[in-house]
Every structure is written in structure tokens, then in C-alpha cells.
CSV table of C-alpha atoms and ligand atoms in Angstrom, one decimal:
chain,number,residue,atom,x,y,z
S,1,UNK,CA,0.0,0.0,0.0
S,2,UNK,CA,1.4,3.4,-1.0
S,3,UNK,CA,1.4,5.8,1.9
S,4,UNK,CA,4.1,8.2,0.8
S,5,UNK,CA,1.8,11.3,0.9
S,6,UNK,CA,0.9,10.5,4.5
S,7,UNK,CA,4.5,10.0,5.3
S,8,UNK,CA,5.5,13.4,4.0
S,9,UNK,CA,2.5,15.1,5.7
S,10,UNK,CA,3.6,13.5,9.0
S,11,UNK,CA,7.2,14.9,8.6
S,12,UNK,CA,5.7,18.3,7.9
S,13,UNK,CA,3.2,18.1,10.7
S,14,UNK,CA,5.9,17.4,13.3
S,15,UNK,CA,7.5,20.8,12.5
S,16,UNK,CA,4.4,22.6,13.7
S,17,UNK,CA,2.3,20.3,15.9
S,18,UNK,CA,3.7,18.4,18.9
S,19,UNK,CA,4.3,14.8,17.7
S,20,UNK,CA,2.6,15.8,14.4
S,21,UNK,CA,-0.9,15.1,15.9
S,22,UNK,CA,-3.6,17.0,17.9
S,23,UNK,CA,-4.4,13.9,20.0
S,24,UNK,CA,-1.7,11.5,21.1
S,25,UNK,CA,-3.1,8.1,20.2
S,26,UNK,CA,-3.4,9.1,16.5
S,27,UNK,CA,0.4,9.2,16.3
S,28,UNK,CA,0.7,5.4,15.9
S,29,UNK,CA,3.6,5.7,18.4
S,30,UNK,CA,2.8,2.4,20.1
S,31,UNK,CA,1.9,0.4,17.1
S,32,UNK,CA,4.8,1.9,15.1
S,33,UNK,CA,4.7,3.3,11.5
S,34,UNK,CA,3.3,6.5,10.1
S,35,UNK,CA,-0.2,7.8,10.9
S,36,UNK,CA,-2.4,8.0,7.9
S,37,UNK,CA,-3.7,11.5,7.0
S,38,UNK,CA,-7.4,11.3,6.2
S,39,UNK,CA,-9.0,13.4,3.5
S,40,UNK,CA,-12.6,12.1,3.5
S,41,UNK,CA,-15.0,9.4,4.6
S,42,UNK,CA,-18.4,8.2,3.5
S,43,UNK,CA,-20.5,5.4,5.1
S,44,UNK,CA,-18.2,2.6,6.2
S,45,UNK,CA,-15.1,3.8,4.4
S,46,UNK,CA,-12.3,6.2,5.2
S,47,UNK,CA,-9.8,7.5,2.5
S,48,UNK,CA,-6.3,8.6,3.2
S,49,UNK,CA,-4.2,11.3,1.4
S,50,UNK,CA,-2.8,8.6,-1.0
S,51,UNK,CA,-6.3,7.6,-2.0
S,52,UNK,CA,-6.3,4.2,-0.1
S,53,UNK,CA,-9.7,3.0,1.2
S,54,UNK,CA,-10.2,1.5,4.6
S,55,UNK,CA,-13.2,-0.1,6.4
S,56,UNK,CA,-13.4,2.1,9.4
S,57,UNK,CA,-13.7,0.6,12.9
S,58,UNK,CA,-12.8,3.8,14.7
S,59,UNK,CA,-15.7,5.8,13.6
S,60,UNK,CA,-14.4,9.0,15.2
S,61,UNK,CA,-14.1,7.0,18.4
S,62,UNK,CA,-17.9,6.3,18.5
S,63,UNK,CA,-20.2,8.9,17.2
S,64,UNK,CA,-20.4,7.7,13.6
S,65,UNK,CA,-22.9,5.0,14.5
S,66,UNK,CA,-24.7,5.4,11.1
S,67,UNK,CA,-21.4,5.7,9.2
S,68,UNK,CA,-19.6,8.8,8.0
S,69,UNK,CA,-21.2,11.8,6.3
S,70,UNK,CA,-24.8,10.6,6.7
S,71,UNK,CA,-26.9,12.4,4.1
S,72,UNK,CA,-29.5,13.8,6.5
S,73,UNK,CA,-26.8,15.0,9.0
S,74,UNK,CA,-24.7,16.7,6.2
S,75,UNK,CA,-27.8,18.5,4.8
S,76,UNK,CA,-28.9,19.7,8.2
S,77,UNK,CA,-25.4,21.1,8.9
S,78,UNK,CA,-25.2,22.8,5.5
S,79,UNK,CA,-28.6,24.5,6.0
S,80,UNK,CA,-27.8,25.7,9.5
S,81,UNK,CA,-24.3,27.0,8.6
S,82,UNK,CA,-25.9,29.5,6.3
S,83,UNK,CA,-27.6,31.1,9.3
S,84,UNK,CA,-24.3,31.7,11.1
S,85,UNK,CA,-22.0,29.4,12.9
S,86,UNK,CA,-22.2,30.7,16.5
S,87,UNK,CA,-24.3,33.2,18.5
S,88,UNK,CA,-23.2,32.9,22.1
S,89,UNK,CA,-26.9,33.3,22.9
S,90,UNK,CA,-29.8,30.8,23.4
S,91,UNK,CA,-31.6,29.1,20.5
S,92,UNK,CA,-34.8,27.1,20.4
S,93,UNK,CA,-32.8,24.1,19.0
S,94,UNK,CA,-31.0,23.7,22.3
S,95,UNK,CA,-34.4,23.2,24.0
S,96,UNK,CA,-35.4,20.7,21.3
S,97,UNK,CA,-32.3,18.5,21.6
S,98,UNK,CA,-32.6,18.6,25.4
S,99,UNK,CA,-36.2,17.5,25.2
S,100,UNK,CA,-35.3,14.8,22.7
S,101,UNK,CA,-32.5,13.4,24.9
S,102,UNK,CA,-34.9,13.3,27.9
S,103,UNK,CA,-37.2,11.0,25.9
S,104,UNK,CA,-34.3,8.7,25.1
S,105,UNK,CA,-32.1,8.5,28.2
S,106,UNK,CA,-33.2,7.4,31.6
S,107,UNK,CA,-32.7,9.6,34.6
S,108,UNK,CA,-32.2,12.8,32.6
S,109,UNK,CA,-34.4,15.6,34.0
S,110,UNK,CA,-31.9,18.3,32.9
S,111,UNK,CA,-28.9,18.5,30.6
S,112,UNK,CA,-26.2,21.0,30.1
S,113,UNK,CA,-24.3,21.1,26.8
S,114,UNK,CA,-20.5,21.5,26.7
S,115,UNK,CA,-17.9,21.1,24.0
S,116,UNK,CA,-16.2,17.7,24.7
S,117,UNK,CA,-16.3,14.6,26.8
S,118,UNK,CA,-13.5,16.0,28.9
S,119,UNK,CA,-15.5,19.1,29.8
S,120,UNK,CA,-18.6,16.9,30.5
S,121,UNK,CA,-16.8,14.7,33.0
S,122,UNK,CA,-14.8,17.6,34.6
S,123,UNK,CA,-18.1,19.5,35.1
S,124,UNK,CA,-20.0,16.5,36.4
S,125,UNK,CA,-17.3,15.9,39.0
S,126,UNK,CA,-17.3,19.6,40.0
S,127,UNK,CA,-21.1,19.4,40.3
S,128,UNK,CA,-20.9,16.3,42.4
S,129,UNK,CA,-18.5,18.0,44.7
S,130,UNK,CA,-20.6,21.1,45.0
S,131,UNK,CA,-23.7,19.1,45.6
S,132,UNK,CA,-22.3,16.8,48.3
S,133,UNK,CA,-19.8,19.2,49.9
S,134,UNK,CA,-17.2,16.4,49.6
S,135,UNK,CA,-13.9,16.4,47.8
S,136,UNK,CA,-12.6,13.0,46.8
S,137,UNK,CA,-13.6,10.9,43.8
S,138,UNK,CA,-13.1,7.2,43.0
S,139,UNK,CA,-12.2,6.3,39.4
S,140,UNK,CA,-11.1,2.9,38.0
S,141,UNK,CA,-7.7,2.0,36.7
S,142,UNK,CA,-7.7,2.1,32.9
S,143,UNK,CA,-10.9,4.1,32.7
S,144,UNK,CA,-10.4,7.4,30.8
S,145,UNK,CA,-12.7,10.3,31.4
S,146,UNK,CA,-10.9,12.9,29.3
S,147,UNK,CA,-7.8,14.9,30.2
S,148,UNK,CA,-8.9,17.1,33.1
S,149,UNK,CA,-6.3,17.0,35.9
S,150,UNK,CA,-8.4,14.9,38.3
S,151,UNK,CA,-8.7,12.0,35.8
S,152,UNK,CA,-5.1,11.7,34.8
S,153,UNK,CA,-4.4,9.2,37.5
S,154,UNK,CA,-4.0,5.5,36.3
S,155,UNK,CA,-5.9,6.5,33.2
S,156,UNK,CA,-6.6,4.5,30.1
S,157,UNK,CA,-6.5,5.4,26.4
S,158,UNK,CA,-3.3,7.4,25.5
S,159,UNK,CA,-2.0,7.5,29.1
S,160,UNK,CA,-2.1,3.7,29.1
S,161,UNK,CA,-0.9,3.4,25.5
S,162,UNK,CA,2.2,5.4,26.2
S,163,UNK,CA,2.6,3.9,29.7
S,164,UNK,CA,2.7,7.3,31.4
S,165,UNK,CA,2.8,6.6,35.1
S,166,UNK,CA,2.6,10.1,36.5
S,167,UNK,CA,1.5,13.1,34.4
S,168,UNK,CA,3.7,16.1,34.9
S,169,UNK,CA,1.6,19.2,35.6
S,170,UNK,CA,-1.0,17.4,37.7
S,171,UNK,CA,-0.4,18.6,41.2
S,172,UNK,CA,-0.2,16.1,44.1
S,173,UNK,CA,-3.1,17.9,45.7
S,174,UNK,CA,-5.4,17.2,42.8
S,175,UNK,CA,-4.0,13.6,42.3
S,176,UNK,CA,-4.6,12.9,46.0
S,177,UNK,CA,-8.2,13.6,45.7
S,178,UNK,CA,-8.6,10.9,43.1
S,179,UNK,CA,-8.7,7.4,44.6
S,180,UNK,CA,-8.4,4.4,42.3
S,181,UNK,CA,-9.1,0.8,42.3
S,182,UNK,CA,-9.3,-2.1,39.8
S,183,UNK,CA,-12.4,-2.3,37.5
S,184,UNK,CA,-14.7,-5.1,38.6
S,185,UNK,CA,-13.2,-5.1,42.2
S,186,UNK,CA,-16.2,-4.3,44.4
S,187,UNK,CA,-14.3,-5.3,47.6
S,188,UNK,CA,-11.6,-2.6,46.8
S,189,UNK,CA,-14.4,0.0,46.3
S,190,UNK,CA,-15.9,-1.0,49.7
S,191,UNK,CA,-12.5,-0.6,51.3
S,192,UNK,CA,-11.9,2.8,49.8
S,193,UNK,CA,-15.3,4.0,50.9
S,194,UNK,CA,-14.8,2.7,54.4
S,195,UNK,CA,-11.3,4.2,54.6
S,196,UNK,CA,-12.6,7.6,53.4
S,197,UNK,CA,-15.9,7.7,55.2
S,198,UNK,CA,-17.9,10.8,54.2
S,199,UNK,CA,-15.1,12.1,52.0
S,200,UNK,CA,-16.2,10.8,48.6
S,201,UNK,CA,-18.3,13.0,46.4
S,202,UNK,CA,-18.5,10.7,43.4
S,203,UNK,CA,-17.7,7.4,41.8
S,204,UNK,CA,-17.1,7.8,38.1
S,205,UNK,CA,-17.0,4.8,35.7
S,206,UNK,CA,-17.3,3.8,32.1
S,207,UNK,CA,-20.2,1.3,32.5
S,208,UNK,CA,-18.6,-0.6,29.7
S,209,UNK,CA,-15.0,0.4,29.5
S,210,UNK,CA,-13.6,1.3,26.1
S,211,UNK,CA,-10.2,2.8,27.0
S,212,UNK,CA,-8.3,-0.4,27.9
S,213,UNK,CA,-9.7,-2.2,25.0
S,214,UNK,CA,-13.3,-3.2,25.6
S,215,UNK,CA,-13.9,-4.5,29.1
S,216,UNK,CA,-17.3,-5.5,30.4
S,217,UNK,CA,-18.6,-5.1,33.9
S,218,UNK,CA,-18.9,-8.4,35.8
S,219,UNK,CA,-22.5,-9.4,36.5
S,220,UNK,CA,-23.6,-7.5,39.7
S,221,UNK,CA,-20.6,-5.1,39.7
S,222,UNK,CA,-22.5,-2.0,38.6
S,223,UNK,CA,-25.5,-3.0,40.8
S,224,UNK,CA,-23.2,-3.2,43.8
S,225,UNK,CA,-21.7,0.3,42.9
S,226,UNK,CA,-25.2,1.6,42.7
S,227,UNK,CA,-26.1,0.4,46.2
S,228,UNK,CA,-22.8,1.6,47.7
S,229,UNK,CA,-23.5,5.1,46.3
S,230,UNK,CA,-27.0,5.2,47.5
S,231,UNK,CA,-26.0,4.0,51.0
S,232,UNK,CA,-23.1,6.4,51.3
S,233,UNK,CA,-24.7,9.4,49.6
S,234,UNK,CA,-22.1,9.3,46.8
S,235,UNK,CA,-23.0,10.6,43.3
S,236,UNK,CA,-22.7,7.7,40.8
S,237,UNK,CA,-21.5,9.2,37.5
S,238,UNK,CA,-21.7,7.0,34.3
S,239,UNK,CA,-19.3,8.2,31.7
S,240,UNK,CA,-21.4,7.4,28.6
S,241,UNK,CA,-19.1,9.2,26.1
S,242,UNK,CA,-18.7,5.9,24.3
S,243,UNK,CA,-21.8,3.9,25.4
S,244,UNK,CA,-24.4,6.7,25.2
S,245,UNK,CA,-27.0,6.2,22.4
S,246,UNK,CA,-24.8,3.4,21.1
S,247,UNK,CA,-25.5,0.4,23.3
S,248,UNK,CA,-29.2,1.4,23.3
S,249,UNK,CA,-31.1,4.6,22.8
S,250,UNK,CA,-30.7,5.2,26.5
S,251,UNK,CA,-27.1,4.0,26.5
S,252,UNK,CA,-25.6,1.7,29.2
S,253,UNK,CA,-28.2,2.9,31.7
S,254,UNK,CA,-31.0,1.4,29.6
S,255,UNK,CA,-29.0,-1.7,28.3
S,256,UNK,CA,-27.7,-2.7,31.7
S,257,UNK,CA,-30.7,-1.5,33.7
S,258,UNK,CA,-28.7,0.6,36.2
S,259,UNK,CA,-29.6,4.1,37.2
S,260,UNK,CA,-26.9,6.7,37.4
S,261,UNK,CA,-27.2,10.0,39.3
S,262,UNK,CA,-25.3,11.9,36.7
S,263,UNK,CA,-24.4,10.8,33.2
S,264,UNK,CA,-21.9,12.3,30.7
S,265,UNK,CA,-22.0,12.2,27.0
S,266,UNK,CA,-19.6,13.1,24.2
S,267,UNK,CA,-19.3,13.5,20.5
S,268,UNK,CA,-22.3,11.4,19.5
S,269,UNK,CA,-24.5,14.2,20.8
S,270,UNK,CA,-23.1,16.3,17.9
S,271,UNK,CA,-22.9,13.5,15.4
S,272,UNK,CA,-19.1,13.9,15.6
S,273,UNK,CA,-19.0,17.7,16.0
S,274,UNK,CA,-17.2,18.9,19.1
S,275,UNK,CA,-19.8,18.4,21.8
S,276,UNK,CA,-20.3,16.9,25.2
S,277,UNK,CA,-23.0,17.1,27.8
S,278,UNK,CA,-23.7,16.2,31.4
S,279,UNK,CA,-27.1,15.4,32.6
S,280,UNK,CA,-29.1,14.0,35.5
S,281,UNK,CA,-31.7,14.5,38.1
S,282,UNK,CA,-33.1,18.0,38.7
S,283,UNK,CA,-32.2,17.8,42.3
S,284,UNK,CA,-28.5,17.7,41.4
S,285,UNK,CA,-28.5,19.6,38.1
S,286,UNK,CA,-30.2,22.7,39.7
S,287,UNK,CA,-26.9,23.4,41.6
S,288,UNK,CA,-25.4,24.5,38.3
S,289,UNK,CA,-25.1,28.2,37.6
S,290,UNK,CA,-27.1,30.3,37.0
S,291,UNK,CA,-29.6,28.4,39.2
S,292,UNK,CA,-27.0,27.4,41.8
S,293,UNK,CA,-23.4,28.4,42.4
S,294,UNK,CA,-21.5,25.5,40.8
S,295,UNK,CA,-20.1,27.5,37.9
S,296,UNK,CA,-19.7,26.2,34.4
S,297,UNK,CA,-19.9,28.1,31.1
S,298,UNK,CA,-18.9,28.2,27.5
S,299,UNK,CA,-19.4,30.4,24.4
S,300,UNK,CA,-19.5,27.4,22.1
S,301,UNK,CA,-21.8,25.4,24.4
S,302,UNK,CA,-25.0,24.6,22.5
S,303,UNK,CA,-23.4,25.7,19.2
S,304,UNK,CA,-26.0,25.6,16.5
S,305,UNK,CA,-24.0,23.4,14.0
S,306,UNK,CA,-23.3,20.9,16.7
S,307,UNK,CA,-26.8,20.9,17.9
S,308,UNK,CA,-28.4,20.4,14.5
S,309,UNK,CA,-26.0,17.6,13.7
S,310,UNK,CA,-26.8,15.9,17.0
S,311,UNK,CA,-30.5,16.5,16.8
S,312,UNK,CA,-30.7,15.0,13.3
S,313,UNK,CA,-28.6,11.9,14.3
S,314,UNK,CA,-30.5,11.3,17.6
S,315,UNK,CA,-33.9,11.8,15.9
S,316,UNK,CA,-32.9,9.2,13.3
S,317,UNK,CA,-31.9,6.7,16.0
S,318,UNK,CA,-35.1,7.4,17.9
S,319,UNK,CA,-37.3,7.0,14.9
S,320,UNK,CA,-35.5,3.9,13.6
S,321,UNK,CA,-35.1,1.6,16.6
S,322,UNK,CA,-34.4,-1.4,14.3
S,323,UNK,CA,-30.9,0.2,13.8
S,324,UNK,CA,-30.0,-1.2,17.2
S,325,UNK,CA,-31.1,-4.7,16.2
S,326,UNK,CA,-29.1,-4.5,13.0
S,327,UNK,CA,-26.0,-3.2,15.0
S,328,UNK,CA,-26.3,-6.0,17.5
S,329,UNK,CA,-26.5,-8.6,14.8
S,330,UNK,CA,-23.4,-7.2,13.1
S,331,UNK,CA,-21.5,-7.1,16.3
S,332,UNK,CA,-22.3,-10.7,17.0
S,333,UNK,CA,-21.4,-11.7,13.4
S,334,UNK,CA,-18.0,-10.1,13.7
S,335,UNK,CA,-17.3,-11.6,17.1
S,336,UNK,CA,-18.2,-15.1,15.9
S,337,UNK,CA,-16.2,-14.8,12.7
S,338,UNK,CA,-13.1,-13.6,14.6
S,339,UNK,CA,-13.5,-16.3,17.2
S,340,UNK,CA,-13.5,-19.0,14.5
S,341,UNK,CA,-10.4,-17.5,12.9
S,342,UNK,CA,-8.3,-17.3,16.1
S,343,UNK,CA,-9.6,-20.6,17.5
S,344,UNK,CA,-8.5,-22.4,14.3
S,345,UNK,CA,-5.1,-20.7,14.4
S,346,UNK,CA,-4.5,-21.7,18.0
S,347,UNK,CA,-3.5,-18.2,19.0
S,348,UNK,CA,-4.5,-17.3,22.6
S,349,UNK,CA,-7.0,-14.5,22.4
S,350,UNK,CA,-9.8,-12.9,24.3
S,351,UNK,CA,-12.7,-11.1,22.6
S,352,UNK,CA,-14.8,-8.8,24.8
S,353,UNK,CA,-17.9,-7.3,23.2
S,354,UNK,CA,-21.1,-5.7,24.1
S,355,UNK,CA,-23.3,-4.6,21.2
S,356,UNK,CA,-21.0,-2.7,18.8
S,357,UNK,CA,-18.1,-2.2,21.2
S,358,UNK,CA,-15.6,-5.0,20.6
S,359,UNK,CA,-11.9,-5.6,21.0
S,360,UNK,CA,-9.3,-8.4,20.9
S,361,UNK,CA,-6.6,-8.9,23.5
S,362,UNK,CA,-4.0,-11.5,22.7
S,363,UNK,CA,-4.1,-13.2,26.0
S,364,UNK,CA,-4.5,-16.6,27.6
S,365,UNK,CA,-6.3,-15.2,30.7
S,366,UNK,CA,-9.6,-13.4,31.2
S,367,UNK,CA,-9.3,-9.7,30.5
S,368,UNK,CA,-11.5,-7.9,33.1
S,369,UNK,CA,-9.5,-5.0,34.3
S,370,UNK,CA,-6.4,-2.8,33.5
S,371,UNK,CA,-3.8,-5.3,34.8
S,372,UNK,CA,-5.2,-8.2,32.8
S,373,UNK,CA,-5.4,-5.9,29.7
S,374,UNK,CA,-1.8,-4.7,30.2
S,375,UNK,CA,-0.5,-8.2,30.6
S,376,UNK,CA,-1.9,-9.3,27.2
S,377,UNK,CA,0.5,-9.6,24.3
S,378,UNK,CA,0.7,-6.0,23.1
S,379,UNK,CA,3.4,-6.8,20.5
S,380,UNK,CA,1.1,-9.3,18.7
S,381,UNK,CA,-1.7,-6.7,18.8
S,382,UNK,CA,0.6,-4.2,17.1
S,383,UNK,CA,1.5,-6.7,14.4
S,384,UNK,CA,-2.2,-7.5,13.9
S,385,UNK,CA,-3.1,-3.8,13.7
S,386,UNK,CA,-0.6,-3.4,10.8
S,387,UNK,CA,-1.7,-6.6,9.1
S,388,UNK,CA,-5.3,-5.4,9.1
S,389,UNK,CA,-4.4,-1.9,8.0
S,390,UNK,CA,-2.4,-3.3,5.1
S,391,UNK,CA,-5.5,-5.3,4.3
S,392,UNK,CA,-7.7,-2.1,4.2
S,393,UNK,CA,-9.2,-2.5,7.7
S,394,UNK,CA,-8.6,0.5,10.0
S,395,UNK,CA,-8.6,-0.6,13.7
S,396,UNK,CA,-7.8,1.8,16.6
S,397,UNK,CA,-4.0,2.1,16.7
S,398,UNK,CA,-3.7,0.8,20.3
S,399,UNK,CA,-4.6,-2.3,22.2
S,400,UNK,CA,-6.0,0.0,24.8
S,401,UNK,CA,-9.0,1.2,22.7
S,402,UNK,CA,-12.3,-0.4,21.7
S,403,UNK,CA,-13.4,-0.8,18.1
S,404,UNK,CA,-16.7,0.7,17.1
S,405,UNK,CA,-19.0,-0.8,14.4
S,406,UNK,CA,-21.2,1.5,12.4
S,407,UNK,CA,-24.4,0.5,10.7
S,408,UNK,CA,-23.0,1.5,7.4
S,409,UNK,CA,-20.6,-1.5,7.6
S,410,UNK,CA,-22.2,-4.2,5.6
S,411,UNK,CA,-22.0,-8.0,6.0
S,412,UNK,CA,-19.7,-8.0,3.0
S,413,UNK,CA,-17.4,-5.5,4.9
S,414,UNK,CA,-17.5,-7.8,7.9
S,415,UNK,CA,-16.6,-10.8,5.8
S,416,UNK,CA,-13.7,-8.9,4.3
S,417,UNK,CA,-12.6,-8.0,7.8
S,418,UNK,CA,-12.8,-11.6,9.0
S,419,UNK,CA,-11.0,-12.9,5.9
S,420,UNK,CA,-8.2,-10.3,6.5
S,421,UNK,CA,-7.9,-11.6,10.1
S,422,UNK,CA,-7.7,-15.2,8.8
S,423,UNK,CA,-4.6,-14.3,6.8
S,424,UNK,CA,-2.8,-13.0,9.9
R,1,LIG,N1,-8.9,9.3,23.6
R,1,LIG,C1,-9.5,9.0,22.4
R,1,LIG,C2,-9.8,7.5,22.4
R,1,LIG,N2,-10.3,7.0,23.6
R,1,LIG,C3,-8.7,9.3,21.2
R,1,LIG,C4,-9.1,10.6,20.7
R,1,LIG,C5,-8.5,10.9,19.3
R,1,LIG,O1,-7.3,10.7,19.1
R,1,LIG,O2,-9.2,11.4,18.5
């Protein structure tokens, strides 16, 4: 595959952009090789600067659930852009998308739009602290909630990919207020809660983790977290940046039947435009300014282009619930195909999947937390990544990320993906 244009763009990018990229995982640093520079994408396919075509399993890290450049979304953005790209003043569309989300997501009385998943999680934690009057939070090793200081402790995604133990610039004061324990270890959560009685404002979790590969909650784990939070008056925050509107119209809350107190969303709320949101019960949300004193603001929050893109996508999902059955069937088909391939090869592997979040760890042990993910054979994953890329299949360039399936991916695309894996 000829990637000479991407190679020369990468050399040029490194002169002006740290590492040549605006987000670290994209640099291919852990898998090796040169990141591909993308020019366009449509449906299931992404095209690089050399004109190569790839079946896309990143899908902008989740939001492209219907595939790229969905006709209705593109048209809606084009029409809205002609009316100006930003006002910094309220619009009726912001009410409409808030009302729409309330009909889809459980436990959402009120929602505040922000500009990214990072902002959403950062604001939700501030709100939980303001609401409870407590300072500490619990997060899980390998979970990633964006790059706000308080989350860069034993974080997943790029922090795990590049094996960064301590992030310079995060003060010890901030880091000390973030307590961590292993995903799926409810005894460790009980111990932290007991050791820090009445100090914990919130427990934040990816209800299905996607930043250490895909990791599923053990049966009963989220239920146990829910009851600890209720018992100890701790705010349970579900980070649904990846799972929201993907695992079900109501995200992981609906799919796994667990109620969160606050929930955060990301780019899917803007169909891939720069958006995030935090939401929850009125009792908590009304502590946000200007009703309460927990301050949070942003000129671009509720941006009209992002709102119309998200409104169009979410309306489509709400009006076409069969999409979720189709997505589920495709996820299952891919999983079964890959299982057959790797079982026949005798390569030790673990596939974790829920719906359209799926990943492979090359491992002979169960992968259920960060340690078991990190102990998998990362070198084999890196080789597999390049083998698939050379075969025209674009997987996330890290073993510590989940793959996302879009409904634009056809069974023929899935067969091509499975056949490519069989040649590994
Ligand atoms: N942290 C993102 C994946 N979990 C990667 C974002 C990006 O590079 O676009």
C-alpha cells in the first residue's frame, strides 16, 4: 500500500504540531509506523491522502454510529451553517435537543451542553463535589474520562498506550483527591469507601470500559456500585461518552438497567461535531449556575451546528429503533467470525464485546481490568493492527482502545474483515 503522501505530511506536521498530531493516540507511536492522514470518509469507508480506502472501525471513536457523512446530517449542517456558525446566545434548537434526549435517556431531567467529553466529565465531578460538599472521587484503573487533571491518575487510552505513570503538571493535591481501584473489584471499592468515610463525592465509571480495549462489567458489579453510592450518599457518574446512544437509545443505563445519578455524553450528541454534555436528576442539576453556584460556562456550548447535527442523528436513531437490532447482529457476526479465525489458528485471544463495542486482547487469561489488559501480548496486537491496516481495515492504533462498528458497515465488509484476520 502506497502511503508516501501521509509520510510526507507526517514529517511536515511534526515541525508545527507536537508529535505531528492533535491527540496522542493518533500518532501510531505504540503500534509503530506512520499515521495516515485522512481526506474524507463516507459510510463505512475512510480514505487517506494517498487515496487508499479502509473499512473504518474507529468511527471517530464512537459517534459515527450510522457511518460517515450521513446524508441527513450533512444536509442539516449545511442549511444551519448559512444562518451563522455561532451566536453565544440561546436558541430554540437547544431546548429541542434537550427535550429529545430526555425522551431517550433514563434519569435525565436536565442536561447542560459543553464542548467535549473531557468538559462533560470535569463539570460532572465539580457538580458532584458542589452538591455533596465532599472532595474526593473514585475512578477505576484504565478508565479514561478525558484529560482534566483529576482524571489523569491511572488513566486508560493514550495514558495507558504510552505507559505514562505520572502526568507532569497534575499537582499532588489534585491527584490525592482521586482514589483508584481495579475495574470489577467491588471489595476494593468497599474498602476505599470505608477508609474515606464521608469524604467521597462521586464514583465515576465507564459502565462498559472502552479505553483499555473493551472491558465488560462483571454481573452484579454495577449494581453493587449503585447500592454503595445510595447507601453512602455518593454521586454515581456514568461516563457514557462511548456507550451513550450506542448500546441502546438510553445508553448503558438502559441496556444494563442501572440508574446513574449523573451521566456524561460526548461527541455522539453532535454526530461527531465537538460536543459533550452532562445530565441527570433535577435535584442535582439545579446546583449548576445560574440556578446554583456551581459555575460552568462556554461560548460554544450549544453551538448551532453541533446541535443540529446531533438533533438530526439522535432523531434518526429514535425513529428507527431497528438500527439497534441491526447493529447488535453485526457485532455478533464479527465476534463469531473472529472467534472462529483465532480458535483455528490456536492463537491465545480474548474477545470482549457488548453490542458494537468490541476488541481483541491476545491473552490466555480473562481480561476484566487494566492489569489483565496490560498483561496481554501487546506486540502481537501491534502486528495484527498493521496486518489489518495493510488489508484495508482501520482498527484503533492501540490495544487500549475499543473498536466501534457503524451500521454503514455491511456484512460484506465484515466478511472482508474476518477474511483479512484469517490471513494474519
Ligand atoms: N482518547 C481517544 C480515544 N479513547 C482518542 C481521541 C483521538 O485521538 O481522537
